[in-house]
mmCIF file of C-alpha atoms and ligand atoms in Angstrom:
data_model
loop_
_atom_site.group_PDB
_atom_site.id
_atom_site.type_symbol
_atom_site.label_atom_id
_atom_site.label_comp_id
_atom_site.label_asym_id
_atom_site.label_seq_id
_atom_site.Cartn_x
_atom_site.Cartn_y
_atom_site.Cartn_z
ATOM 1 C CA UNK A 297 -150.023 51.517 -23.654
ATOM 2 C CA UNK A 298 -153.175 52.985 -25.101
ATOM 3 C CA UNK A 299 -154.371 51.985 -28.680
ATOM 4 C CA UNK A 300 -153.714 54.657 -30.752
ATOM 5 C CA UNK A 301 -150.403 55.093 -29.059
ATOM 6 C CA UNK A 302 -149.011 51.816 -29.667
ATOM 7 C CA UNK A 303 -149.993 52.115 -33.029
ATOM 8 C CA UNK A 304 -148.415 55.382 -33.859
ATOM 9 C CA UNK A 305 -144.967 53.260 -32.388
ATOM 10 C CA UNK A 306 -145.135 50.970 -35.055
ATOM 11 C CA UNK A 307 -146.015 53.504 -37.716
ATOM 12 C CA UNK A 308 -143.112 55.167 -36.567
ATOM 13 C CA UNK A 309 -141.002 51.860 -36.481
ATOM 14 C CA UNK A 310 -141.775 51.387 -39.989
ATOM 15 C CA UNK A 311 -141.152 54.658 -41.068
ATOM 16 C CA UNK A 312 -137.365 54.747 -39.832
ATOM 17 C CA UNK A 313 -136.525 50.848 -40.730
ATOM 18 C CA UNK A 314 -135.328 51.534 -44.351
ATOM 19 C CA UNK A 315 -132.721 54.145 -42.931
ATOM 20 C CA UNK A 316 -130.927 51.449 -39.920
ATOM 21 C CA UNK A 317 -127.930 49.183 -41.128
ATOM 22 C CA UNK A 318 -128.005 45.741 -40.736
ATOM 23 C CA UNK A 319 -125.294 44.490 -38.775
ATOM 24 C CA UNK A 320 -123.016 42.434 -41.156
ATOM 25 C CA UNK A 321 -124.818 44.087 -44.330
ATOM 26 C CA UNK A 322 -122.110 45.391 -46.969
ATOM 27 C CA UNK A 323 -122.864 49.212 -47.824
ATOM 28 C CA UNK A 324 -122.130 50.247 -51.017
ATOM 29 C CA UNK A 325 -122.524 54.161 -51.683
ATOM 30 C CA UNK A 326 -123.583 56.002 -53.220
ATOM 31 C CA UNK A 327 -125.536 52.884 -54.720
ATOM 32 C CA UNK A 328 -127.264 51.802 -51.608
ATOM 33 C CA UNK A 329 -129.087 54.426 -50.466
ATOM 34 C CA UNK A 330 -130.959 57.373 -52.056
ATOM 35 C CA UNK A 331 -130.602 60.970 -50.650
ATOM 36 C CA UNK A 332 -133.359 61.996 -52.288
ATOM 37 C CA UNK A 333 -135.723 59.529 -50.798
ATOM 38 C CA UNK A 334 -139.051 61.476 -48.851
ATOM 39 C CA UNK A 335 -141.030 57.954 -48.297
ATOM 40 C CA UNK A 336 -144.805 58.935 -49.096
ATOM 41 C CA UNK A 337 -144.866 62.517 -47.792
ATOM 42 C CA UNK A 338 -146.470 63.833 -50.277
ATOM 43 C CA UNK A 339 -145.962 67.769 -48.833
ATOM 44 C CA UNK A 340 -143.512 69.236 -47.116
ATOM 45 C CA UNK A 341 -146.604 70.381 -44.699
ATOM 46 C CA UNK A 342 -146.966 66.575 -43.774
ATOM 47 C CA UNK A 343 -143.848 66.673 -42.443
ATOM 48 C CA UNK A 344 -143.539 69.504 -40.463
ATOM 49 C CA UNK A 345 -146.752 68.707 -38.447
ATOM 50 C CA UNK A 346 -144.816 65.399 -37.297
ATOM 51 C CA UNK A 347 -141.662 66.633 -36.361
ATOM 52 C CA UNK A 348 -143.664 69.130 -33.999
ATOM 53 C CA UNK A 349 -145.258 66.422 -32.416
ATOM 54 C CA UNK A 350 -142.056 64.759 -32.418
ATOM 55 C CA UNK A 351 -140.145 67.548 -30.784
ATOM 56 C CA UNK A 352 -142.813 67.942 -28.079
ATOM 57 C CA UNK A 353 -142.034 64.256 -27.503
ATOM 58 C CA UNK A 354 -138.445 64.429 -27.314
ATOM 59 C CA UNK A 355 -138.949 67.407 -24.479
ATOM 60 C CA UNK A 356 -141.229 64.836 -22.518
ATOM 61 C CA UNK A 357 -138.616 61.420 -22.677
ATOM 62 C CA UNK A 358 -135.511 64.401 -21.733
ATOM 63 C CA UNK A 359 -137.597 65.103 -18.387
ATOM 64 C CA UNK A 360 -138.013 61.788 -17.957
ATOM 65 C CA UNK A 361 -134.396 60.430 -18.539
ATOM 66 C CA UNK A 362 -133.314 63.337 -16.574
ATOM 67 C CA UNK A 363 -135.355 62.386 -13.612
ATOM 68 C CA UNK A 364 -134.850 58.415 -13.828
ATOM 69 C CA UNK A 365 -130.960 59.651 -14.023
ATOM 70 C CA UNK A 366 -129.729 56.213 -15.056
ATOM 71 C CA UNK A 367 -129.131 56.455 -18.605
ATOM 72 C CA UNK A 368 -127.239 58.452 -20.974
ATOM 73 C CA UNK A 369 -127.982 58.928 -24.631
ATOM 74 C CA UNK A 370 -125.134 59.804 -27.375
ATOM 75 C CA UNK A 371 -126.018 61.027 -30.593
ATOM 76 C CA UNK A 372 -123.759 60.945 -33.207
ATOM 77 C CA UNK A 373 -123.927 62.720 -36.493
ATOM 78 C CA UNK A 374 -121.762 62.117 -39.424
ATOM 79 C CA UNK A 375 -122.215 63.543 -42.637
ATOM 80 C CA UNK A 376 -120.154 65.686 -45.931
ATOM 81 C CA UNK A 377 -120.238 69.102 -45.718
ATOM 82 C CA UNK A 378 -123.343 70.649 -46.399
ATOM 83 C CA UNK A 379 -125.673 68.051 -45.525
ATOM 84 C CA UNK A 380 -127.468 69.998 -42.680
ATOM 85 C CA UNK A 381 -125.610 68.781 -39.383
ATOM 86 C CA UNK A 382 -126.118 72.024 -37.975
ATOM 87 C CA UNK A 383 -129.850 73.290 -38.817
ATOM 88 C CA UNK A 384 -130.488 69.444 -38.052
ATOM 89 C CA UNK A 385 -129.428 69.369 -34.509
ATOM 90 C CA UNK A 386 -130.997 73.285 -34.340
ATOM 91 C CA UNK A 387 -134.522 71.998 -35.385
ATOM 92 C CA UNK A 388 -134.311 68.543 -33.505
ATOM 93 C CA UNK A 389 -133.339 69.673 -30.298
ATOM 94 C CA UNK A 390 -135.515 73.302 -30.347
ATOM 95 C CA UNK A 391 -137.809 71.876 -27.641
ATOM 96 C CA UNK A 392 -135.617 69.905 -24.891
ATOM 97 C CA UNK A 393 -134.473 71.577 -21.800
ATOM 98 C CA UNK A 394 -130.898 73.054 -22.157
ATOM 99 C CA UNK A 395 -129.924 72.119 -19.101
ATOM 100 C CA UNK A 396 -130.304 68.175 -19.864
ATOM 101 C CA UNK A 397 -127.982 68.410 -23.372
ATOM 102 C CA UNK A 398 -124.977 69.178 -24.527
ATOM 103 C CA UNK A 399 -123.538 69.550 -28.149
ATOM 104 C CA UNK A 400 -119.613 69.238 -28.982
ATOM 105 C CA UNK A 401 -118.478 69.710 -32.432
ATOM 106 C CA UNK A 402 -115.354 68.511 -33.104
ATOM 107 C CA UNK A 403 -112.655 70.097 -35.394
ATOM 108 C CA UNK A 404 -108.760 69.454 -36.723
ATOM 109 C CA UNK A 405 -107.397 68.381 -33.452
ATOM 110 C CA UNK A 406 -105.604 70.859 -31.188
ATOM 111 C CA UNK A 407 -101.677 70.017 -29.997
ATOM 112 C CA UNK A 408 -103.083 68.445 -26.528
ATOM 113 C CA UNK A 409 -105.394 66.357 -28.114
ATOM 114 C CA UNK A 410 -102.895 65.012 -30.540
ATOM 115 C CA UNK A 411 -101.220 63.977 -27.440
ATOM 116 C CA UNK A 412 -103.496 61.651 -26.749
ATOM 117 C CA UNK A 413 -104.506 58.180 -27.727
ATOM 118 C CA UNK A 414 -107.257 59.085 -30.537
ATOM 119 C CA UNK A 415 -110.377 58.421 -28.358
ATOM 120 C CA UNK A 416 -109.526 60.707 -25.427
ATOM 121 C CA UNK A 417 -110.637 64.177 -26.501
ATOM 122 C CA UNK A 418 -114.732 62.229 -27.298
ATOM 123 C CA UNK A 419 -114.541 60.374 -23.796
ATOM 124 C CA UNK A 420 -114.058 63.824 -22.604
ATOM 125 C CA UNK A 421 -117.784 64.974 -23.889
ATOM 126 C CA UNK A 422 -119.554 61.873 -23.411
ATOM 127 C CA UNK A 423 -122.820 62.149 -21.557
ATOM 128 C CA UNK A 424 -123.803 61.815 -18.211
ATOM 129 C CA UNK A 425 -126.630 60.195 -16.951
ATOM 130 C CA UNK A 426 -129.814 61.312 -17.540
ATOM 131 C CA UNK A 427 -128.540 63.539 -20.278
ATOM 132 C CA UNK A 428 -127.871 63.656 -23.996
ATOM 133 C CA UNK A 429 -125.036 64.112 -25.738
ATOM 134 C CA UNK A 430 -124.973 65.458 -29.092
ATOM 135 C CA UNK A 431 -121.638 64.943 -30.877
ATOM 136 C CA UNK A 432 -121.681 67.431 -34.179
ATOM 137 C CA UNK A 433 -118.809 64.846 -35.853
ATOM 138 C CA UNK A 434 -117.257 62.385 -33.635
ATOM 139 C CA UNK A 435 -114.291 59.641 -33.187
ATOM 140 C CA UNK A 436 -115.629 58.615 -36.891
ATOM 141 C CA UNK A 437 -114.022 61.384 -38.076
ATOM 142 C CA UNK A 438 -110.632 59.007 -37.306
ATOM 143 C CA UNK A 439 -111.706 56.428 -39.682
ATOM 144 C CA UNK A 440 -113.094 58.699 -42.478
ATOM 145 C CA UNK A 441 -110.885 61.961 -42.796
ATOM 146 C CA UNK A 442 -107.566 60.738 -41.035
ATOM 147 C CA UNK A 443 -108.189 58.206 -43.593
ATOM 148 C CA UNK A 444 -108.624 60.235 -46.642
ATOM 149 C CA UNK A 445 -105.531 62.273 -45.952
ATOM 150 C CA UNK A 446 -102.824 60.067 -44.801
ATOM 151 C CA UNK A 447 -100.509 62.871 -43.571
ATOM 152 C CA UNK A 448 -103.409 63.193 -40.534
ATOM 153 C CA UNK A 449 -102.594 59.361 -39.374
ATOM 154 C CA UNK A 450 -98.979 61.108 -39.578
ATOM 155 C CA UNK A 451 -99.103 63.400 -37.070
ATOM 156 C CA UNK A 452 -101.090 61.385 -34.575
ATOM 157 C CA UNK A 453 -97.742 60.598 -33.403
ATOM 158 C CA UNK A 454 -98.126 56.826 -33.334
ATOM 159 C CA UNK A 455 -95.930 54.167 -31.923
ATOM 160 C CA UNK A 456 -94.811 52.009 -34.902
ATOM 161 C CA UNK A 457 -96.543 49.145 -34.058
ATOM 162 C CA UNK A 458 -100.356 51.090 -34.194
ATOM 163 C CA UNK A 459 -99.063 52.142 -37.763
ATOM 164 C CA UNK A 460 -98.643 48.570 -38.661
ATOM 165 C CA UNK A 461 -101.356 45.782 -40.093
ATOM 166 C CA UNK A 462 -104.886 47.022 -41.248
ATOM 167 C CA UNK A 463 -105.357 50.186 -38.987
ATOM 168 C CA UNK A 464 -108.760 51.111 -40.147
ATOM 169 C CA UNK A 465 -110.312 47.243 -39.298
ATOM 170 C CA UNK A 466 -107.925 47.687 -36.174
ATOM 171 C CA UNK A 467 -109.930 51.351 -35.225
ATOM 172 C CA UNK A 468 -113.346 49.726 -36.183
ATOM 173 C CA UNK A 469 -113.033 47.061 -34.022
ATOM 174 C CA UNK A 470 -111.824 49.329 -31.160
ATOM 175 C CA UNK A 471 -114.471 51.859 -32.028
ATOM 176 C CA UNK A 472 -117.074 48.567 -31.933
ATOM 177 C CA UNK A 473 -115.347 47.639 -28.192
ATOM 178 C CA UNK A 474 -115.771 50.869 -26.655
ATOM 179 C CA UNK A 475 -119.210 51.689 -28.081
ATOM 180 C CA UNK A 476 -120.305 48.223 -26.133
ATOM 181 C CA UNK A 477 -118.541 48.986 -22.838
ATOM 182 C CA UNK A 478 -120.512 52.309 -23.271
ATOM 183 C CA UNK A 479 -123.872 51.024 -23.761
ATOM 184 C CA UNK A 480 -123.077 47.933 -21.267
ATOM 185 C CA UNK A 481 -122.405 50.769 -18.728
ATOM 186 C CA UNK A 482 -126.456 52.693 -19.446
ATOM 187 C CA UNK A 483 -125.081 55.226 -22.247
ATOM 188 C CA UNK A 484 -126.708 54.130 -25.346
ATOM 189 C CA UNK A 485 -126.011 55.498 -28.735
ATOM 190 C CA UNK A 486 -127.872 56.167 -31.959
ATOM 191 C CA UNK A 487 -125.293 57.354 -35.120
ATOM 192 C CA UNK A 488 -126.988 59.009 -37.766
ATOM 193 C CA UNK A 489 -124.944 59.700 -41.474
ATOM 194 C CA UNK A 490 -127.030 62.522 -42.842
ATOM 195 C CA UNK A 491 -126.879 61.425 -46.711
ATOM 196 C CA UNK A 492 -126.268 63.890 -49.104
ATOM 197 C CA UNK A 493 -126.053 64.087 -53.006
ATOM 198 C CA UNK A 494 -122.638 65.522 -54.686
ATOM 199 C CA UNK A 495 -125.347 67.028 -56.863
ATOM 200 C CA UNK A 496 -127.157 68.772 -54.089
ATOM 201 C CA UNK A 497 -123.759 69.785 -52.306
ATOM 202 C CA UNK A 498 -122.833 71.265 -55.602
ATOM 203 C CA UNK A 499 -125.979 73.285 -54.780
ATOM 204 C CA UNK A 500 -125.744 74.557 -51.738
ATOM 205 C CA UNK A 501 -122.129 75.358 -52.463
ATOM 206 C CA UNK A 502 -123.620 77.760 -55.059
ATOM 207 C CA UNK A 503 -125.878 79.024 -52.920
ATOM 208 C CA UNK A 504 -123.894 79.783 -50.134
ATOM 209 C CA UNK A 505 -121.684 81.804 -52.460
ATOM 210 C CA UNK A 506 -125.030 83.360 -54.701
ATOM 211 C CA UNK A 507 -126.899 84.542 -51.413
ATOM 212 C CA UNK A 508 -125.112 86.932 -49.531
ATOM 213 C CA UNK A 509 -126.871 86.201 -46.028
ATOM 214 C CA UNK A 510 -125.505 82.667 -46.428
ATOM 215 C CA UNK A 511 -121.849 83.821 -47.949
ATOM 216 C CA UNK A 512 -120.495 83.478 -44.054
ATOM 217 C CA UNK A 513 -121.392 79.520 -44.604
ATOM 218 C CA UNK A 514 -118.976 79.608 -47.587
ATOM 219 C CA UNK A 515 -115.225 78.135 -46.856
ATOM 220 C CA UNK A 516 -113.090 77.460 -49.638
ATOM 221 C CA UNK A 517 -111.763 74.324 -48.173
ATOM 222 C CA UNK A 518 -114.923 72.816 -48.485
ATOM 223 C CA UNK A 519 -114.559 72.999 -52.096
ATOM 224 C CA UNK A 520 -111.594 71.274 -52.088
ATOM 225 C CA UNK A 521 -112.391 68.529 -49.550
ATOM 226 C CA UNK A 522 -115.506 67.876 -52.426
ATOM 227 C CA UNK A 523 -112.438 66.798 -54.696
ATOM 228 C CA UNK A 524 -112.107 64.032 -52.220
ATOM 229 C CA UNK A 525 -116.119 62.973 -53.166
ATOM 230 C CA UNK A 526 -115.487 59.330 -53.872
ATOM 231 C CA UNK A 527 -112.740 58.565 -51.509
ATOM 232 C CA UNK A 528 -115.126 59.731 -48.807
ATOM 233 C CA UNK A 529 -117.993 57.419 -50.143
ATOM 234 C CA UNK A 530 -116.044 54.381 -50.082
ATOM 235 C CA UNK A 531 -114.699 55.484 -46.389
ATOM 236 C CA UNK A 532 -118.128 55.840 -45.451
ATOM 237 C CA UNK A 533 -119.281 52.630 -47.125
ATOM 238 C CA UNK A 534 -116.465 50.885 -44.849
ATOM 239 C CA UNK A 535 -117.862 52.549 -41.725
ATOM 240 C CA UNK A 536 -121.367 51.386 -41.999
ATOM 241 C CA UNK A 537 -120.248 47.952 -43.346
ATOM 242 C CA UNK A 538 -118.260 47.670 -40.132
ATOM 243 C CA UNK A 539 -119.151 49.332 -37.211
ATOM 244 C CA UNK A 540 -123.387 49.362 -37.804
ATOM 245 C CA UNK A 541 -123.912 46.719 -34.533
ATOM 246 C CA UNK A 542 -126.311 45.456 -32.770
ATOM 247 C CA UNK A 543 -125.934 48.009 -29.970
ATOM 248 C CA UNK A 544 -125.181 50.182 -31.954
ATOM 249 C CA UNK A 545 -126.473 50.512 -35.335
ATOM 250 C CA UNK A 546 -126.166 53.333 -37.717
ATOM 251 C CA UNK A 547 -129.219 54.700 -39.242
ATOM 252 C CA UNK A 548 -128.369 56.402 -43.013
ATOM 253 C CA UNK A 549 -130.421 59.965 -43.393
ATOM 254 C CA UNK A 550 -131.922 60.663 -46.650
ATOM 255 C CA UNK A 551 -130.701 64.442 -46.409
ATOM 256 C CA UNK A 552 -131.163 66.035 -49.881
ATOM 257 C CA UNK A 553 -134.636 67.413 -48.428
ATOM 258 C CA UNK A 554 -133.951 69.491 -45.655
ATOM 259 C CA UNK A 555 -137.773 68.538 -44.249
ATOM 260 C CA UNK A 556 -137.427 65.218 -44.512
ATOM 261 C CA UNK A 557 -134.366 64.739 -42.837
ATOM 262 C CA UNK A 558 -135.380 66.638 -40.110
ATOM 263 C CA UNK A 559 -138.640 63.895 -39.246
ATOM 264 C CA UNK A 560 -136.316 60.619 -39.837
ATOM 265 C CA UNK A 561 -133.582 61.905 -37.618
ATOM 266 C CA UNK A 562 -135.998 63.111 -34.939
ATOM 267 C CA UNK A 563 -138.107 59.991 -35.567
ATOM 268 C CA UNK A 564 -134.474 57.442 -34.887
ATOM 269 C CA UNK A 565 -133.699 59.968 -31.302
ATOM 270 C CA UNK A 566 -136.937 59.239 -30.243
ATOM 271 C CA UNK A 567 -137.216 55.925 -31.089
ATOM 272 C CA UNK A 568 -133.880 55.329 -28.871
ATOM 273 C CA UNK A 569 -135.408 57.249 -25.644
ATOM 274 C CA UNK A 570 -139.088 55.281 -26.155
ATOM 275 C CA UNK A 571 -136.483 52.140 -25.970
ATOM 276 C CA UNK A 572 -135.020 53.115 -23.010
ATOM 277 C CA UNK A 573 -138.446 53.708 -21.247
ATOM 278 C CA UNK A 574 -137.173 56.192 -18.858
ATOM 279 C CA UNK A 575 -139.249 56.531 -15.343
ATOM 280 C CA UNK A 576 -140.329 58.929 -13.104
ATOM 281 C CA UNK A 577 -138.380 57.761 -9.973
ATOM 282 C CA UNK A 578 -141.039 56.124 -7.242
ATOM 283 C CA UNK A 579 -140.914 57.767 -4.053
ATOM 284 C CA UNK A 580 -141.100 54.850 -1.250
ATOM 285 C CA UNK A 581 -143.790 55.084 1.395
ATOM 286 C CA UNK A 582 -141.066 55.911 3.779
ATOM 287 C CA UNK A 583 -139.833 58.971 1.827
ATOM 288 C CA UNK A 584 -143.612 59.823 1.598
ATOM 289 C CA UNK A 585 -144.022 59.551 5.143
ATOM 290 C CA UNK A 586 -141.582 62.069 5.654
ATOM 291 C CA UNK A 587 -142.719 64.351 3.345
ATOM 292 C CA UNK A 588 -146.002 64.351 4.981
ATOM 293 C CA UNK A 589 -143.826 65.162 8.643
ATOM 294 C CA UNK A 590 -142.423 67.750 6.213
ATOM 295 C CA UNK A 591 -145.738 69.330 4.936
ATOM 296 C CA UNK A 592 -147.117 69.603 8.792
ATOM 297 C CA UNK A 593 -143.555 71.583 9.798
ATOM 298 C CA UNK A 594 -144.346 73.795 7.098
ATOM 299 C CA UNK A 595 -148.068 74.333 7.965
ATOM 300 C CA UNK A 596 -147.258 74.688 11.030
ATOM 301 C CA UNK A 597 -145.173 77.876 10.485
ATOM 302 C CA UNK A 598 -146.389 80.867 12.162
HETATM 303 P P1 LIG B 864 -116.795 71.965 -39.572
HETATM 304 O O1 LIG B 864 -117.509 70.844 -38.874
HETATM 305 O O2 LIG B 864 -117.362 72.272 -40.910
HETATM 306 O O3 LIG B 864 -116.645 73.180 -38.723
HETATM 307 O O4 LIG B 864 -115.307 71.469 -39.902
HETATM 308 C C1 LIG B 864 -114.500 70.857 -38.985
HETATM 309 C C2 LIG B 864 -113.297 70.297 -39.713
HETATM 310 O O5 LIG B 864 -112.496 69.567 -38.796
HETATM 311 C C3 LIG B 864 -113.665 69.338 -40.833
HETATM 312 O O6 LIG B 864 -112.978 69.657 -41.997
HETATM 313 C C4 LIG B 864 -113.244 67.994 -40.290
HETATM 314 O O7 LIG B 864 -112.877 67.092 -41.296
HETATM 315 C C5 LIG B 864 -112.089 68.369 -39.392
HETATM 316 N N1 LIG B 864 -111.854 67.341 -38.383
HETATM 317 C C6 LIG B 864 -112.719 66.863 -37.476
HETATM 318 N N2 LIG B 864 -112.175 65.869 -36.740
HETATM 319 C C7 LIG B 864 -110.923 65.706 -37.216
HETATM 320 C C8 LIG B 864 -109.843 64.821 -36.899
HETATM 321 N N3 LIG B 864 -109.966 63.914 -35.912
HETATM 322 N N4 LIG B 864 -108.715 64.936 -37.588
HETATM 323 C C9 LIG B 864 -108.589 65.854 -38.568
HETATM 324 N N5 LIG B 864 -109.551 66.703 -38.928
HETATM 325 C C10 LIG B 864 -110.714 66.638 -38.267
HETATM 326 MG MG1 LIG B 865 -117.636 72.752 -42.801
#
């Protein structure tokens, strides 16, 4: 690796370490982390220059991981309302190939998927090789709002014996399980909880309802899921404290600067696909030898 390359790697290394959760570490919100945090950027200019570059790179490792077709990457974003999921993944992924990602965002379950144990309808989306999956809310969602409103565990129409005991340390450890067997099997996974304030949700809120080009944003439900502020946090805070692991950590977002949170959650993807190293496949001699054969049919066309 050249130089200045390997150097810009470790500047980028640094830069996203402050966001990833120690496995083991006990998260307390909204203590732990700041949303308002913007590292030294001093402009919002600095920041845009280096997600460009960062996009660009994000297009290159896709072709590659596409090519190499041995790995999968899932990217998982968790966040309150408001907090940007949507511009995020819009700005992220503006350079990649369409063809090599996918983006699911899951809502309130249908009747089918309720039918099913609570994993089934995310195994369905899950990537492929040599693509990425982008999952706009995941199976987290079971562990954060099934656990804020009880009457949601209700209807998943349990057998008595999964209603039993600790459920939520009984999902964690079966989200933990399957998240290994999935990176065990080439699909790794980088979970990203975009960070907001309640004060800069109040904000948006506002504006969504002030500016009429952003009223269609607006849902009235939203407002009342915000009454739910602090049993969210402490669901959160039990996510992270649980189910950040060695292969697979979570990475907390700063996200009360749109900007910002743009560069850290590019910065984490690419971080991921730099890990993976994916490579142009090798083509043997023999294969070359019959391309050559190939190139002389060809030539000799009349
Ligand atoms: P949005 O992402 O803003 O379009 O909203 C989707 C809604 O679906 C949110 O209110 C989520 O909390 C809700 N949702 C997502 N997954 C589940 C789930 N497994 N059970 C119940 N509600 C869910
Ligand atoms: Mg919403």
């Amino acid at each position: 690796m050249a130089g200045d390359q390997a150097k810009r790697l470790s500047e980028m290394r640094a830069f996203i370490e402050p966001f990833r959760v120690e496995p083991g570490r006990k998260v307390r919100l909204p203590h732990d982390f700041d949303p308002g945090y913007t590292a030294d950027f001093v402009k919002k200019r600095d920041a845009t220059d280096l997600l460009e570059r960062g996009v660009q790179l994000l297009a290159e490792y896709q072709a590659r991981l596409a090519a190499q077709d041995t790995y999968g990457l899932l990217v998982v974003f968790q966040a309150m309302d408001a907090a940007g999921k949507d511009g995020t993944i819009k700005h992220v992924m503006s350079g990649v190939n369409p063809q090599g990602v996918r983006v699911s965002s899951f809502k309130v379950p249908s009747a089918e998927e309720l039918d099913h144990d609570y994993l089934w309808r995310y195994a369905r989306r899950l990537p492929g090789r040599g693509t990425i999956g982008i999952f706009n809310r995941s199976y987290y969602e079971e562990v954060l709002v099934v656990r804020v409103h009880p009457q949601l565990l209700a209807g998943q129409k349990l057998p008595a014996s999964a209603r039993r005991g600790n459920v939520w340390k009984r999902r964690f450890r079966e989200i933990n399980d399957w998240e290994k067997y999935l990176v065990d099997n080439g699909i790794r996974i980088v979970k990203l909880f975009l960070n907001v304030s309640r004060d800069e949700q109040r904000r948006r809120f506002l504006r969504r309802i002030d500016d009429l080009e952003r009223n269609w944003k607006f849902s009235e439900a939203d407002v009342r899921e915000r009454q739910h502020w602090d049993d969210y946090q402490k669901a959160f805070s039990d996510v992270l404290s649980n189910t950040s692991t060695e292969h697979a950590p979570w990475h907390v977002i700063p996200a009360d600067h749109k900007w910002f949170m743009r560069v850290a959650v590019g910065s984490v993807i690419l971080d991921e696909l730099v890990r993976i190293d994916p490579r142009f496949p090798e083509v043997s001699d023999d294969a070359r030898a019959e391309m050559l054969k190939a190139r002389d049919e060809l030539l000799g066309e009349d």
